[in-house]
Amino acid sequence: DMKVTQMPRYLIKRMGENVLLECGQDMSHETMYWYRQDPGLGLQLIYISYDVDSNSEGDIPKGYRVSRKKREHFSLILDSAKTNQTSVYFCASSLGTQNTEVFFGKGTRLTVV
Amino acid sequence: GDSVTQTEGQVTVSESKSLIINCTYSATSIGYPNLFWYVRYPGEGLQLLLKVITAGQKGSSRGFEATYNKEATSFHLQKASVQESDSAVYYCALANYGSSGNKLIFGIGTLLSVKP
């Protein structure tokens, strides 16, 4: 079964706390992504990973870092979360980087209070 | 830079009526844009509905169609007769390989509500 799994699905954190969002995929995809979506905006790319320990910044990387130690797992870390990081976060994966279908997880709704 | 603009907010259509969700894009000329429609059903992740990689071609899936119009820079989503099960959020997206790199650029999403 081809899927991208995100954990947790819902999370409430206090400002200044550290946040870890986890993502896994069972398709042996090389490329993985983290996006966020805010009201009135399309999904914005935070980071892209081309393989283990091969990560690149997307359009809005400030305040985030990522970790990819295994091909099937890609983590998003917020060190000292801020209220403006309240958002819905989507993880995705694809076999390559061009002309390949991108598969998305169900999203994590993060609220920073 | 590259961008996508689509029908904003919510669209409400009665069952069996026709649907159009507008999408226009801006892409730098040095790239070769591929165009997509993604759909997100309640409680699910985004999933690919259809894609077209060649200008002038039409993509279709589940009764939905979209034509890649390079002259009008448009990629409107249409369906002749919607069903209640089509209620979802629809996203138009662009991948401009060679210009924006290896990423999808999304519109804001359009919530389709189909009334029984």
Coordinates of C-alpha atoms in Angstrom, one line a residue:
Chain A
D1 CA 0.0 0.0 0.0
M2 CA 1.6 3.3 -1.1
K3 CA 1.3 5.9 1.5
V4 CA 2.8 8.8 3.4
T5 CA 2.2 8.8 7.1
Q6 CA 2.4 11.8 9.3
M7 CA 2.5 11.8 13.1
P8 CA 1.0 13.4 15.0
R9 CA -2.1 14.6 13.2
Y10 CA -2.9 17.3 15.7
L11 CA -0.5 19.0 18.1
I12 CA -0.8 21.9 20.5
K13 CA 2.5 23.5 21.8
R14 CA 3.4 26.5 23.9
M15 CA 5.5 29.2 22.4
G16 CA 9.2 28.4 23.0
E17 CA 8.8 24.7 23.1
N18 CA 10.5 22.4 20.6
V19 CA 8.3 20.6 18.1
L20 CA 9.0 17.4 16.2
L21 CA 6.9 16.4 13.2
E22 CA 7.5 13.0 11.8
C23 CA 6.9 11.6 8.3
G24 CA 7.3 8.2 6.9
Q25 CA 6.8 6.6 3.4
D26 CA 6.7 3.0 2.3
M27 CA 7.5 3.5 -1.4
S28 CA 11.3 3.8 -1.1
H29 CA 11.0 7.3 -2.6
E30 CA 14.2 9.3 -2.9
T31 CA 12.7 12.7 -2.6
M32 CA 10.7 14.0 0.3
Y33 CA 9.2 17.4 1.0
W34 CA 7.7 19.5 3.8
Y35 CA 5.1 22.1 3.0
R36 CA 2.9 24.3 5.1
Q37 CA -0.5 25.8 4.3
D38 CA -2.0 28.9 5.8
P39 CA -5.4 30.4 5.2
G40 CA -5.5 32.3 1.9
L41 CA -2.2 30.9 0.7
G42 CA -1.2 27.9 -1.3
L43 CA 1.1 25.2 0.0
Q44 CA 4.6 26.7 0.6
L45 CA 7.7 24.6 0.4
I46 CA 9.8 24.5 3.6
Y47 CA 12.4 21.9 2.8
I48 CA 13.1 19.3 0.2
S49 CA 15.3 16.2 0.7
Y50 CA 16.8 14.4 -2.3
D51 CA 18.0 11.4 -0.2
V52 CA 19.6 10.6 3.2
D53 CA 21.5 13.6 4.5
S54 CA 20.9 15.6 1.3
N55 CA 18.5 18.4 2.2
S56 CA 17.9 21.8 0.6
E57 CA 16.0 24.8 1.7
G58 CA 12.7 25.6 0.1
D59 CA 11.0 29.0 -0.1
I60 CA 10.3 29.5 3.7
P61 CA 13.0 27.6 5.7
K62 CA 13.5 30.2 8.4
G63 CA 12.6 28.8 11.8
Y64 CA 12.8 25.2 10.7
R65 CA 15.3 22.4 10.3
V66 CA 15.0 18.9 9.0
S67 CA 16.5 15.5 9.5
R68 CA 16.7 12.6 7.1
K69 CA 18.8 9.7 8.4
K70 CA 16.8 6.9 6.7
R71 CA 15.3 7.1 3.2
E72 CA 11.8 6.3 4.5
H73 CA 11.7 8.9 7.3
F74 CA 11.8 12.7 7.1
S75 CA 11.5 14.9 10.2
L76 CA 10.6 18.6 10.6
I77 CA 11.9 20.3 13.7
L78 CA 10.9 23.6 15.1
D79 CA 13.4 24.8 17.8
S80 CA 11.5 27.2 20.1
A81 CA 8.2 27.4 18.3
K82 CA 6.6 30.7 17.5
T83 CA 2.9 31.6 17.3
N84 CA 3.3 32.4 13.6
Q85 CA 4.3 28.8 13.0
T86 CA 0.7 27.7 13.7
S87 CA -0.3 26.0 10.4
V88 CA -1.1 22.8 8.7
Y89 CA 2.0 20.9 7.7
F90 CA 2.1 18.4 4.8
C91 CA 4.8 15.9 4.1
A92 CA 5.2 14.5 0.6
S93 CA 7.4 12.1 -1.3
S94 CA 8.2 11.3 -4.9
L95 CA 10.3 8.7 -6.7
G96 CA 12.4 11.4 -8.5
T97 CA 12.3 15.1 -8.9
Q98 CA 10.8 15.6 -12.3
N99 CA 7.7 14.2 -14.1
T100 CA 6.9 11.9 -11.2
E101 CA 3.8 11.8 -9.0
V102 CA 4.1 13.4 -5.6
F103 CA 2.3 11.6 -2.8
F104 CA 1.1 13.6 0.2
G105 CA 0.4 12.7 3.8
K106 CA -2.9 13.8 5.6
G107 CA -1.3 16.7 7.3
T108 CA -0.5 17.8 10.8
R109 CA -2.4 20.7 12.3
L110 CA 0.0 22.5 14.7
T111 CA -1.2 25.2 17.0
V112 CA 1.4 27.2 18.9
V113 CA -0.2 29.1 21.8
Chain B
G1 CA 8.9 34.1 -10.2
D2 CA 6.4 31.4 -11.1
S3 CA 2.9 31.6 -9.7
V4 CA -0.6 30.1 -9.8
T5 CA -3.9 31.9 -9.3
Q6 CA -7.2 30.0 -9.0
T7 CA -10.8 30.6 -8.1
E8 CA -10.7 31.8 -4.5
G9 CA -12.8 30.6 -1.6
Q10 CA -15.7 28.3 -1.9
V11 CA -17.8 27.2 -4.9
T12 CA -21.2 25.6 -4.3
V13 CA -22.9 23.6 -7.1
S14 CA -26.0 21.6 -7.1
E15 CA -25.7 17.9 -7.9
S16 CA -25.7 17.0 -11.6
K17 CA -24.8 20.6 -12.6
S18 CA -21.6 21.6 -14.4
L19 CA -18.5 23.0 -12.7
I20 CA -15.6 25.1 -13.7
I21 CA -12.8 26.2 -11.4
N22 CA -10.5 28.7 -13.0
C23 CA -6.7 28.5 -12.8
T24 CA -4.2 30.7 -14.5
Y25 CA -0.4 30.6 -14.2
S26 CA 2.7 32.6 -14.7
A27 CA 5.8 30.8 -15.7
T28 CA 9.2 32.1 -16.7
S29 CA 10.0 31.3 -20.3
I30 CA 13.2 29.4 -19.7
G31 CA 11.4 26.6 -18.0
Y32 CA 9.0 24.0 -19.3
P33 CA 5.9 24.0 -17.1
N34 CA 3.9 21.0 -16.2
L35 CA 0.4 21.6 -14.8
F36 CA -1.5 19.6 -12.2
W37 CA -4.8 19.5 -10.4
Y38 CA -4.7 17.9 -6.9
V39 CA -7.7 17.1 -4.7
R40 CA -8.0 16.8 -1.0
Y41 CA -11.1 15.0 0.3
P42 CA -12.1 15.5 3.9
G43 CA -9.7 13.9 6.3
E44 CA -7.3 12.8 3.5
G45 CA -4.0 14.1 2.1
L46 CA -3.7 15.7 -1.3
Q47 CA -3.9 13.3 -4.2
L48 CA -3.2 13.8 -7.8
L49 CA -6.3 14.2 -9.9
L50 CA -4.8 14.9 -13.3
K51 CA -1.7 16.3 -14.9
V52 CA -0.7 17.7 -18.4
I53 CA 2.9 18.2 -19.4
T54 CA 2.4 19.3 -23.0
A55 CA 0.8 22.6 -24.1
G56 CA -2.4 22.1 -26.0
Q57 CA -3.1 18.7 -24.4
K58 CA -6.1 17.8 -22.2
G59 CA -6.0 15.7 -19.1
S60 CA -8.9 13.9 -17.7
S61 CA -9.8 11.8 -14.6
R62 CA -13.0 10.8 -12.7
G63 CA -15.0 12.9 -15.1
F64 CA -12.9 16.0 -14.6
E65 CA -11.0 17.6 -17.5
A66 CA -8.4 20.4 -17.9
T67 CA -6.7 21.7 -21.0
Y68 CA -3.2 23.2 -20.9
N69 CA -3.7 26.5 -22.8
K70 CA -0.3 28.1 -23.2
E71 CA -1.7 31.2 -25.0
A72 CA -4.1 32.0 -22.3
T73 CA -1.8 30.6 -19.6
S74 CA -4.8 28.8 -18.2
F75 CA -5.6 25.3 -16.9
H76 CA -9.3 25.4 -15.9
L77 CA -10.9 22.4 -14.2
Q78 CA -14.2 21.4 -15.6
K79 CA -16.8 18.7 -15.0
A80 CA -20.1 18.3 -16.8
S81 CA -22.1 16.8 -14.0
V82 CA -20.8 16.9 -10.4
Q83 CA -21.7 14.4 -7.7
E84 CA -21.9 14.9 -3.9
S85 CA -18.8 12.8 -3.6
D86 CA -16.9 15.4 -5.5
S87 CA -17.0 17.7 -2.5
A88 CA -13.4 18.5 -1.6
V89 CA -10.7 21.1 -1.9
Y90 CA -9.1 21.4 -5.4
Y91 CA -5.6 22.8 -5.9
C92 CA -4.1 23.9 -9.2
A93 CA -0.3 23.5 -9.3
L94 CA 2.6 24.2 -11.5
A95 CA 6.0 22.5 -11.8
N96 CA 8.4 24.6 -13.9
Y97 CA 11.3 22.3 -14.3
G98 CA 14.4 24.2 -15.3
S99 CA 13.1 27.4 -13.7
S100 CA 11.6 26.9 -10.3
G101 CA 13.5 23.8 -9.8
N102 CA 12.0 20.5 -8.5
K103 CA 9.0 21.8 -6.6
L104 CA 5.3 22.2 -7.0
I105 CA 3.8 25.7 -6.8
F106 CA 0.2 25.7 -5.6
G107 CA -2.8 27.9 -5.9
I108 CA -4.7 28.6 -2.6
G109 CA -7.2 25.9 -3.2
T110 CA -10.9 26.0 -4.0
L111 CA -13.5 24.3 -1.7
L112 CA -16.2 22.7 -3.8
S113 CA -19.4 21.9 -2.0
V114 CA -22.0 19.9 -3.9
K115 CA -25.6 20.3 -2.8
P116 CA -27.8 17.2 -3.0

